[in-house]
Coordinates of C-alpha atoms and ligand atoms in Angstrom, one line a residue:
X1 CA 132.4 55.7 71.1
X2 CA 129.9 53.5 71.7
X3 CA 129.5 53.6 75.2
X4 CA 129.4 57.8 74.3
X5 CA 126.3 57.4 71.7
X6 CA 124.3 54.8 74.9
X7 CA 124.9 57.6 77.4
X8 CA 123.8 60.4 75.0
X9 CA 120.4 58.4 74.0
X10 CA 119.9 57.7 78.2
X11 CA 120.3 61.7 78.7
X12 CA 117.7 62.1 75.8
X13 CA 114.8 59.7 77.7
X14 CA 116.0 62.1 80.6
X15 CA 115.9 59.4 82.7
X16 CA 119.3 60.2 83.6
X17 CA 119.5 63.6 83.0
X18 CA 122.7 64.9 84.5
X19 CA 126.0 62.2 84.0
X20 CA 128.3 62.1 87.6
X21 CA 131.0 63.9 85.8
X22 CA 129.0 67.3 85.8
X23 CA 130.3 68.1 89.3
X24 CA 133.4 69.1 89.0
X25 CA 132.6 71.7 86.6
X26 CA 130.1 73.1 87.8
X27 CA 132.0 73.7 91.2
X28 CA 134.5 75.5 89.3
X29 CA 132.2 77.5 87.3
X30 CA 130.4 78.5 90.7
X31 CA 134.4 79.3 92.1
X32 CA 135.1 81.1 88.7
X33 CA 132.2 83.3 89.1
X34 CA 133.0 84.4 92.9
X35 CA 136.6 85.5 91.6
X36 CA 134.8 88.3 89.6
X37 CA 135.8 87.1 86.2
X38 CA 134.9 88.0 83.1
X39 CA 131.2 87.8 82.2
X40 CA 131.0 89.4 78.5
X41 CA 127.6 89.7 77.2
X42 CA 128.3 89.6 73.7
X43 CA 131.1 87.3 72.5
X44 CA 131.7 87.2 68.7
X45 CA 133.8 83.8 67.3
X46 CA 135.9 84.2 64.4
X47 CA 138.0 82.0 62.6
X48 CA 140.6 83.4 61.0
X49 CA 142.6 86.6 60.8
X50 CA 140.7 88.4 58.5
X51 CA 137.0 87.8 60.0
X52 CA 138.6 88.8 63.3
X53 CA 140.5 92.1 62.2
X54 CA 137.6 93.7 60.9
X55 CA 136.3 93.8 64.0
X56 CA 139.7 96.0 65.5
X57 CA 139.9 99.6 65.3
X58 CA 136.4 100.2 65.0
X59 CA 135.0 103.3 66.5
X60 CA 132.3 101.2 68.8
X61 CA 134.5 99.8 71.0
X62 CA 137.7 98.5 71.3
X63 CA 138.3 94.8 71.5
X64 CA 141.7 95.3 71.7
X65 CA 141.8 96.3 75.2
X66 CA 142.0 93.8 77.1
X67 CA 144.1 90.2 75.9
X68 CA 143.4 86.8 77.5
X69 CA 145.8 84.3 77.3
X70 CA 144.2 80.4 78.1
X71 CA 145.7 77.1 77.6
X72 CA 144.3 75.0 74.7
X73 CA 143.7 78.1 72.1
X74 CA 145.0 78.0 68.8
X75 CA 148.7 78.5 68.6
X76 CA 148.0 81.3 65.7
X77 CA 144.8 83.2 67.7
X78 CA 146.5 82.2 71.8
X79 CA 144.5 85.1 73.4
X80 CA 140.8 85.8 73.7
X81 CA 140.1 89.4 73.1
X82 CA 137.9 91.6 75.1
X83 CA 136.4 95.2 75.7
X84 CA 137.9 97.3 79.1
X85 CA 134.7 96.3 80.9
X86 CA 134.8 92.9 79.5
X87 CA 131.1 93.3 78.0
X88 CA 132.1 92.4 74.5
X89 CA 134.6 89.5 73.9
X90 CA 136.1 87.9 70.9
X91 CA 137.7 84.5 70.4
X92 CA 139.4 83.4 67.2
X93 CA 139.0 79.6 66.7
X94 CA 141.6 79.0 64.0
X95 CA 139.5 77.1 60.4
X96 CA 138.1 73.6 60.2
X97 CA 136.1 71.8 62.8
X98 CA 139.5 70.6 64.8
X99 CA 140.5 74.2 65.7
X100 CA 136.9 75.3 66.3
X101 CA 136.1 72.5 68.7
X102 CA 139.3 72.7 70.7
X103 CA 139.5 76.5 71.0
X104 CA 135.6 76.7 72.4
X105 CA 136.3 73.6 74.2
X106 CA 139.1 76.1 75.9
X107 CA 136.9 78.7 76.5
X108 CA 133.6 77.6 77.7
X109 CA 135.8 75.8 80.1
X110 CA 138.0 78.4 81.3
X111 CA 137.6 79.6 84.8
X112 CA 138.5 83.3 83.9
X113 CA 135.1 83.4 82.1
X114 CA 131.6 82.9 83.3
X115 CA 129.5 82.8 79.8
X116 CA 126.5 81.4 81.2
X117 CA 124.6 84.8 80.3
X118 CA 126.7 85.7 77.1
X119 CA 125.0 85.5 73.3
X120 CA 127.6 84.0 70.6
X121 CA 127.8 85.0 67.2
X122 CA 129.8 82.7 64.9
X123 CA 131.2 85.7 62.4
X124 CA 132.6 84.1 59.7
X125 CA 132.5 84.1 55.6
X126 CA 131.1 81.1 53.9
X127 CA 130.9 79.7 50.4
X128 CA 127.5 80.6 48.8
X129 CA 124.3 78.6 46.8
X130 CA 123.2 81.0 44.0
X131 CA 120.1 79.3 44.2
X132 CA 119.1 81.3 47.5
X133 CA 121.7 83.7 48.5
X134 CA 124.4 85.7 46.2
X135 CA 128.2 87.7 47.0
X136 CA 128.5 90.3 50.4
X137 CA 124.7 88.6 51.5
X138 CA 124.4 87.9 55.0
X139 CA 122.8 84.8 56.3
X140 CA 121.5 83.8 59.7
X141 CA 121.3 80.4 60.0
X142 CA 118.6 77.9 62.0
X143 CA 120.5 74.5 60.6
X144 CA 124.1 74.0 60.9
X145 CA 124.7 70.7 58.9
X146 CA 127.9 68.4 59.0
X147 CA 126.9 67.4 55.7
X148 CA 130.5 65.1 55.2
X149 CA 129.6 62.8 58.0
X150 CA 128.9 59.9 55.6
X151 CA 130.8 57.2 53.7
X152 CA 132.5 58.8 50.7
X153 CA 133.4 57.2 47.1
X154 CA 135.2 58.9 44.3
X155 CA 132.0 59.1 42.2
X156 CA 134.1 57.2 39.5
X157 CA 134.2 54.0 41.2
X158 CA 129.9 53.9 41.5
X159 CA 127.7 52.3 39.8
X160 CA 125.7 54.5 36.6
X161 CA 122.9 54.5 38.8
X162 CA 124.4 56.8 42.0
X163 CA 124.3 60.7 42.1
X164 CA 126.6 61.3 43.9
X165 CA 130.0 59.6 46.0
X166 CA 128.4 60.6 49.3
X167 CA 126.2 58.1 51.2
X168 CA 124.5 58.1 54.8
X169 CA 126.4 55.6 57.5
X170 CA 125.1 52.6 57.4
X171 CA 122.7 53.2 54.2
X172 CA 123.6 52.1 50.7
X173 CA 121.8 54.8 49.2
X174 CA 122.3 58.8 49.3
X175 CA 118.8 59.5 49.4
X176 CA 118.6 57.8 52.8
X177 CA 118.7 59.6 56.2
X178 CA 121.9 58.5 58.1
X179 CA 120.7 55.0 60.5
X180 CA 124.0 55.5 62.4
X181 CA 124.7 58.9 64.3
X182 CA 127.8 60.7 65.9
X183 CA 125.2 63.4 67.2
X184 CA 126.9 66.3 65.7
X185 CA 125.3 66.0 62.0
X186 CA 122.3 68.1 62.4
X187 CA 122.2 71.6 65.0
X188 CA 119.4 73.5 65.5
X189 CA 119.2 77.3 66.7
X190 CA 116.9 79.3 68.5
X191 CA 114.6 80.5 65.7
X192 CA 113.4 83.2 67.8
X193 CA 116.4 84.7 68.2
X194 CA 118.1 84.4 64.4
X195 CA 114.9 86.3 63.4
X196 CA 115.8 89.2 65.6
X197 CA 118.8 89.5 64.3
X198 CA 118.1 89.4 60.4
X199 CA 115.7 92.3 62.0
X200 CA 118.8 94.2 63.5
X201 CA 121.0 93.1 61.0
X202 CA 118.3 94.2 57.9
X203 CA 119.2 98.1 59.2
X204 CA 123.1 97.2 57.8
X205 CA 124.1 99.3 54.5
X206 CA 125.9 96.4 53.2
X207 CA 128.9 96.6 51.1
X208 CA 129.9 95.5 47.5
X209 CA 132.2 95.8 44.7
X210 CA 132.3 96.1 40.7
X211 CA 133.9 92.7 40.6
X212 CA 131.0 90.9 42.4
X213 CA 128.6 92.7 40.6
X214 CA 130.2 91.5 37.4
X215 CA 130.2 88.1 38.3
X216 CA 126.8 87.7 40.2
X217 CA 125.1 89.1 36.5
X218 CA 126.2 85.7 34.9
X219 CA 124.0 83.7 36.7
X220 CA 121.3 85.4 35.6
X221 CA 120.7 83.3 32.2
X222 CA 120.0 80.3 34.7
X223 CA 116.7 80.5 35.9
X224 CA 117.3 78.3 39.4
X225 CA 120.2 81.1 40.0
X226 CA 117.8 84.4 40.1
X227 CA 119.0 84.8 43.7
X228 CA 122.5 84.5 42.9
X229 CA 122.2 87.0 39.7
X230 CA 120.6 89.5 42.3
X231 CA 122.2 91.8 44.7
X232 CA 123.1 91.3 48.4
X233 CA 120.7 91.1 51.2
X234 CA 120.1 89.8 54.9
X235 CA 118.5 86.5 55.1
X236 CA 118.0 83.2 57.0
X237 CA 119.4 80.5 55.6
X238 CA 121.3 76.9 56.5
X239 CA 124.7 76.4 56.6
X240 CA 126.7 73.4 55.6
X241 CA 130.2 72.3 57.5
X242 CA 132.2 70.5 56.1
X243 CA 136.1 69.8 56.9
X244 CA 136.6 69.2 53.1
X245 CA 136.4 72.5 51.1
X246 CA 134.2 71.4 48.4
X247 CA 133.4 72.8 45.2
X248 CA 131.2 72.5 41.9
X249 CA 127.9 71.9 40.6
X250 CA 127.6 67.8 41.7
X251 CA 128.8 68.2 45.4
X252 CA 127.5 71.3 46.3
X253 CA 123.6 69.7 44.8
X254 CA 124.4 66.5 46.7
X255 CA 125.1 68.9 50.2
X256 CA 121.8 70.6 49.3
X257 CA 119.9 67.0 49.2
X258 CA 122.0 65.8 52.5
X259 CA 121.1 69.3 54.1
X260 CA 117.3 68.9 53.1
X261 CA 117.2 65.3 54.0
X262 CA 118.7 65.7 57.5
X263 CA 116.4 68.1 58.4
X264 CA 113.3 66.6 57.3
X265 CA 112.9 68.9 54.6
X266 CA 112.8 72.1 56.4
X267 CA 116.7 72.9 56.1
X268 CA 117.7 75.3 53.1
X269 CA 121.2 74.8 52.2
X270 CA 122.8 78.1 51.7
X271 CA 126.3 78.3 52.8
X272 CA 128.8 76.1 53.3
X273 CA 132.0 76.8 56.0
X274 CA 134.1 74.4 58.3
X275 CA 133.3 75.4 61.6
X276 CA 130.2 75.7 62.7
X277 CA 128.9 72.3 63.8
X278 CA 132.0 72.0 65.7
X279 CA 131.5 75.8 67.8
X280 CA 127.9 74.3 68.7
X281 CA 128.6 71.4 69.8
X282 CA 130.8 72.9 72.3
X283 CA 128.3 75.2 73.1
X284 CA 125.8 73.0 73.9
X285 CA 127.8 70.7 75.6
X286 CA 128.9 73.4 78.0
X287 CA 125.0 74.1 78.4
X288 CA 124.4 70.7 79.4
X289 CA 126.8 71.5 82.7
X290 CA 125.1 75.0 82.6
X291 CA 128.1 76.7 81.6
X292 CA 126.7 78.1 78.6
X293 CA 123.1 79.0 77.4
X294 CA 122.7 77.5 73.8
X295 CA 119.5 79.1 73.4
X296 CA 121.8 82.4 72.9
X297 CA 123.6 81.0 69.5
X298 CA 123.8 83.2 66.9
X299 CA 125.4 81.9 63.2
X300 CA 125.6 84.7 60.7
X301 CA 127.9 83.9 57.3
X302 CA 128.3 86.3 54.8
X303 CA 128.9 84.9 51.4
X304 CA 132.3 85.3 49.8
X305 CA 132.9 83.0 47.0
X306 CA 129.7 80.8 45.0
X307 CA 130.2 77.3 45.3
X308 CA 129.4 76.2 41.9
X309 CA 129.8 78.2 38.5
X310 CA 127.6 80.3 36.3
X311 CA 126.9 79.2 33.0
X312 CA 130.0 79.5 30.8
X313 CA 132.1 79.0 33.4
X314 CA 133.9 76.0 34.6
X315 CA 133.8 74.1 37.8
X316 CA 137.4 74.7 38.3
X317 CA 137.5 78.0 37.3
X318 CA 135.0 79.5 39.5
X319 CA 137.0 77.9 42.7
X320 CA 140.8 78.5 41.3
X321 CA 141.3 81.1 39.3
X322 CA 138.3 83.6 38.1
X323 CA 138.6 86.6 40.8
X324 CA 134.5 86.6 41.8
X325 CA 135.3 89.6 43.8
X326 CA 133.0 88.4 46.7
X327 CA 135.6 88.1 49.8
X328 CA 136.6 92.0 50.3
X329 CA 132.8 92.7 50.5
X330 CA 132.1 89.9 52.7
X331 CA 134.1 90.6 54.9
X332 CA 133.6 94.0 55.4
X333 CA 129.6 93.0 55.9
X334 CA 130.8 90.5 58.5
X335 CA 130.9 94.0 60.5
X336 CA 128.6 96.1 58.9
X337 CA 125.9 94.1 59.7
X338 CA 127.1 92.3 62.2
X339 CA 127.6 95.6 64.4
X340 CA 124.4 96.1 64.0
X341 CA 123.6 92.7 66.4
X342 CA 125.8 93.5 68.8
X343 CA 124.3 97.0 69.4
X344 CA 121.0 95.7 69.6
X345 CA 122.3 93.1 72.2
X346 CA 123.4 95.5 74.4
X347 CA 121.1 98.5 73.8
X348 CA 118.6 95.9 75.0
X349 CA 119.7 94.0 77.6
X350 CA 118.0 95.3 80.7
X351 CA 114.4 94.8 79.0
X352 CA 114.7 91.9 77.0
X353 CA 118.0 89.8 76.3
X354 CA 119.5 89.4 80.0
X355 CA 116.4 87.2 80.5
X356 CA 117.0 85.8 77.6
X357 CA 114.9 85.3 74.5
X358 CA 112.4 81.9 74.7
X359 CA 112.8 79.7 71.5
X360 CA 109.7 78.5 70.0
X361 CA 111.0 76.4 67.8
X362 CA 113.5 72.7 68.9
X363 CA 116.6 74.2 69.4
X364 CA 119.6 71.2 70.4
X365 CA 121.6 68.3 68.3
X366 CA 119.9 65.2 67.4
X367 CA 120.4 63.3 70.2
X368 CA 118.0 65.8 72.5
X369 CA 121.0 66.2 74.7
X370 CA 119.2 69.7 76.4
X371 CA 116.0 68.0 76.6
X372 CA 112.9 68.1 74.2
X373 CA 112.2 66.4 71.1
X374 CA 113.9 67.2 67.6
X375 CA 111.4 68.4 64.8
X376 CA 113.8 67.1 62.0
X377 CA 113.5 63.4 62.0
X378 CA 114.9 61.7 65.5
X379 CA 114.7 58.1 65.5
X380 CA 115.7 57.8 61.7
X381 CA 118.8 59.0 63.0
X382 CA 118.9 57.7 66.9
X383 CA 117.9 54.3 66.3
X384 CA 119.0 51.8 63.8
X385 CA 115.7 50.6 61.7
X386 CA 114.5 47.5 62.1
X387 CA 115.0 46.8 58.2
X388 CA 118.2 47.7 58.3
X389 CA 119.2 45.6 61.0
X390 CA 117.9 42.7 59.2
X391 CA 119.0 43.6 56.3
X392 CA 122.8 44.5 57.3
X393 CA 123.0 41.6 59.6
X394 CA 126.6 40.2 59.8
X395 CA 127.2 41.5 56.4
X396 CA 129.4 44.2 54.8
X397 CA 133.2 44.5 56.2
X398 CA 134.7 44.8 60.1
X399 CA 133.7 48.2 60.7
X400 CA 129.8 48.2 59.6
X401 CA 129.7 45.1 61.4
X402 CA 130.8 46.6 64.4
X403 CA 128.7 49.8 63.6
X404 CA 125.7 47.3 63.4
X405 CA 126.3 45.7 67.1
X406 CA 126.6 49.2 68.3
X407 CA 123.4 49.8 66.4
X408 CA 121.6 46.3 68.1
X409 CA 122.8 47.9 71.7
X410 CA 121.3 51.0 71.6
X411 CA 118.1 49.6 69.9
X412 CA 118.0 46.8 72.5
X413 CA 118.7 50.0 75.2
X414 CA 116.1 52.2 73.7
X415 CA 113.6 49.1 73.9
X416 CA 114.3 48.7 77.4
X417 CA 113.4 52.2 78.0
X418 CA 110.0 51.8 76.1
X419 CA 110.9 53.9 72.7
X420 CA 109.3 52.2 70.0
X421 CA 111.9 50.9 67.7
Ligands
NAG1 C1 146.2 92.9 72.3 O1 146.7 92.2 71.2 C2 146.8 93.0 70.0 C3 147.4 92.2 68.9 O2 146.7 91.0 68.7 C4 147.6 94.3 70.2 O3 147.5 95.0 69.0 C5 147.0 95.0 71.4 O4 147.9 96.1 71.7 C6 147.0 94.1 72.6 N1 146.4 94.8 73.7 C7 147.0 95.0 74.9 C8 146.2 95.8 75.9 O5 148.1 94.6 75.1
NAG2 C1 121.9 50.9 42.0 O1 121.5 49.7 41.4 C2 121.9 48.6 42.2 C3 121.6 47.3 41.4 O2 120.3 47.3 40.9 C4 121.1 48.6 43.5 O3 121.4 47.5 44.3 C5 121.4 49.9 44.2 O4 120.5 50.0 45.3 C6 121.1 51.1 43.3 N1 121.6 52.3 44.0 C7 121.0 53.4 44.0 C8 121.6 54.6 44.7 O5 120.0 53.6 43.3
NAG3 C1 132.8 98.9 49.9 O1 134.0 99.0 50.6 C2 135.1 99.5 49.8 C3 136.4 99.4 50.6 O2 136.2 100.1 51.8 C4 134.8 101.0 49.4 O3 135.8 101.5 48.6 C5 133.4 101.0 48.7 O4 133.0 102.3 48.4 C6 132.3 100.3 49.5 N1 131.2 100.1 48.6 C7 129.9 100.2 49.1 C8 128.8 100.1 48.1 O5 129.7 100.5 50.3
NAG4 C1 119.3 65.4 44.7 O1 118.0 64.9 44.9 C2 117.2 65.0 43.7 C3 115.8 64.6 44.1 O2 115.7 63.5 44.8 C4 117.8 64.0 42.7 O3 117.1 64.1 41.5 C5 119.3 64.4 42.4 O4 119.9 63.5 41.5 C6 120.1 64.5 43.7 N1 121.4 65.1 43.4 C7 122.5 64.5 43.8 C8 123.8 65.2 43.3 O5 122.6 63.5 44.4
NAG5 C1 121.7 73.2 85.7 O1 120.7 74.1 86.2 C2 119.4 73.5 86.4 C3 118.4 74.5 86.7 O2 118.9 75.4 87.6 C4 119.6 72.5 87.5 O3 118.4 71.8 87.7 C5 120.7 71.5 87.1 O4 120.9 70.5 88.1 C6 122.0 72.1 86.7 N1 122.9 71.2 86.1 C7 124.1 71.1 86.5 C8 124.9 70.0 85.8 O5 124.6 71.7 87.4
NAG6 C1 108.8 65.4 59.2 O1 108.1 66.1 58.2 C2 106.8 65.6 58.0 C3 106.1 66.3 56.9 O2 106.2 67.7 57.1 C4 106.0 65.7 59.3 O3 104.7 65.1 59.2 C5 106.8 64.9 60.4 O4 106.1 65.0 61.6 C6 108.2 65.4 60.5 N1 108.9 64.6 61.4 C7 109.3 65.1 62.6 C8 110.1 64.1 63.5 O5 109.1 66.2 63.0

């Protein structure tokens, strides 16, 4: 692990840009490619069996057509589905971040798919903040935000004086910025491109239901919920991920503050899922050997369920029992709109998105592993603060000890390389 985090803050000074092991893959990408294998340009992930059948038996085109089996997919999703000429793919990850990360671990690896030219769209539902976003919308996300990567206390067992059970690694305080990083916490996306597809996606009649209506009108009496009480639209907005499937007012305003604070207060906290840090990180680290183009992320999540309660309703309600009538729409808009991005993909591929589209914005993980310099706060999270090393010195149990050596090395290494600590 530590030895991991050194060589990830070396190949951000990109003093050592490419590690040895990049070889081997990169031969067999180049051998992959000269047996004529599939190169999709449009691959949508999905996580589970609903997201992934409303894409079947559509009259666009038939994803059905062609099955792929590859070692290391999810023992419920074991094939990768694709189109007759292989231009459109689909592969289902399974939920959480395990079965993401392993199934695109899989396939950006497989030698029966060169994806070094292919846009992704993560396709999934997601838990929804009625203070931005309500039922059946559909977000496009910039942030993706593994906002449970923290120390965590039943809230019970803290002090008066704490807001909430989460705190940053090595903080004492959840208002902090993390001083200890795994590198997957904070993912940004090409801006450029998530704007063209709330464009293409904005053309989308999306569906809804009576039920959602009825549920989204009792927000209304809450002023800070005049998005949720609304009806559903296309918009950009962050998304959380988070193993744990939270719920209620206290966590879900905590994830907001973790989400804002990560990002150096340009994040939004929208929607919350359990994938989609883990899908990036695959993606990027695939770019990294050139196997992938993370620049051609997509992460649209349509909202099926809120993640705290209107007024008169309680916390355990809203999750377990009221029917909020959100999932049937959402998942029907995962298509409706998302069609819409795919089309526009491939309508305009020769004059614009085979190039690719340039991002304006930082687009990478934390750690600059594809080069650049994050807009959202780098050091606070790359390097262990001087305060804090003073401060934390030999203190606090085994394992924040250790965390704090780790945290001396790579301050000592980034000192060596001349980044001001
Ligand atoms: C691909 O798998 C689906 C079930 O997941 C099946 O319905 C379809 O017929 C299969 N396609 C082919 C070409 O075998
Ligand atoms: C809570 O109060 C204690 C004691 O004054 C202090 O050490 C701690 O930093 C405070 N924590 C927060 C989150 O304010
Ligand atoms: C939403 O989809 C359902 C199920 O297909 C359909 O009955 C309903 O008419 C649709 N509503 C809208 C507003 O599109
Ligand atoms: C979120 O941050 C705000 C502003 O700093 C603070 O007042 C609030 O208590 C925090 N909420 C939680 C749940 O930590
Ligand atoms: C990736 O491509 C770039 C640009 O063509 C090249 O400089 C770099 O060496 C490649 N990296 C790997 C790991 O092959
Ligand atoms: C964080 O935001 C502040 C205020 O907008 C800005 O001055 C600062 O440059 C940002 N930090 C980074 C690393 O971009």
């Amino acid at each position: 692990m530590w030895s991991l985090k050194l060589s990830n803050l070396l190949a951000a000074t990109a003093l050592i840009p490419f590690l040895s092991t990049a070889t081997p893959l990169v031969e067999r990408n180049a051998v992959s490619r000269r047996d004529g294998v599939i190169a999709p340009k449009f691959v949508i992930v999905s996580m589970f069996e609903p997201e992934a059948a409303v894409w079947w038996g559509i009259d666009e085109f038939d994803l059905l057509a062609q099955n792929i089996t590859l070692p290391g997919l999810s023992p419920l999703f074991p094939e990768v589905h694709c189109t007759a000429n292989g231009e459109i793919c689909q592969v289902v990850t399974g939920e959480s971040e395990i079965n993401a990360a392993s199934t695109m671990s899989a396939f950006v690896l497989s030698p029966k798919f060169d994806l070094t030219k292919s846009y992704f769209m993560v396709a999934g539902i997601a838990g929804v903040n009625p203070k931005v976003a309500t039922l059946a919308s559909v977000t496009f996300a910039r942030y993706a935000v593994q906002v449970a990567l923290q120390y965590e206390f039943d809230y019970r067992d803290l002090p008066d004086n704490y807001t909430t059970g989460y705190i940053p690694y090595n903080t004492d305080n959840p208002a902090d910025c993390p001083e200890e990083a795994y590198g997957t916490e904070v993912f940004e996306t090409n801006l450029a491109l998530r704007d063209i597809a709330i464009d293409l996606a904005s053309s989308a009649a999306l569906n809804d239901t009576a039920t959602a209506q009825a549920y989204r009108a009792k927000y209304a009496p809450e002023a800070a919920y005049t998005a949720g009480s609304q009806g559903p639209s296309v918009l950009g907005c962050d998304v959380a991920t988070s193993d744990v499937y939270y719920s209620g007012t206290h966590l879900s305003e905590a994830f907001e503050n973790t989400t804002r604070i990560w990002t150096n207060g340009s994040g939004v906290y929208c929607t919350t899922a359990q994938e989609d840090n883990a899908s990036l990180e695959v993606i990027l680290r695939a770019t990294r050997m050139n196997l992938t183009d993370y620049n051609r992320v997509i992460v649209m999540r349509t909202a099926s369920d809120f993640d705290r309660p209107p007024p008169g309703i309680s916390e355990i309600q809203n999750l377990l029992f009221v029917d909020q009538g959100g999932f049937p729409p959402a998942i029907k808009n995962i298509y409706l709109a998302g069609i819409k991005v795919v089309q526009g993909v491939l309508d305009g591929w020769d004059s614009t998105f085979e190039k690719g589209i340039t991002p304006t914005n930082y687009v990478g993980d934390i750690f600059a592993t594809l080069g650049g310099t994050p807009d959202f706060g780098q050091k606070s999270f790359l390097i262990t603060k001087k305060r804090a090393l003073a401060a934390a010195n030999e203190q606090g149990n085994l394992r924040m000890r250790r965390a704090m050596h780790s945290a001396k090395r790579r301050a000592a290494a980034a000192e060596a390389l001349g980044i001001e600590v």
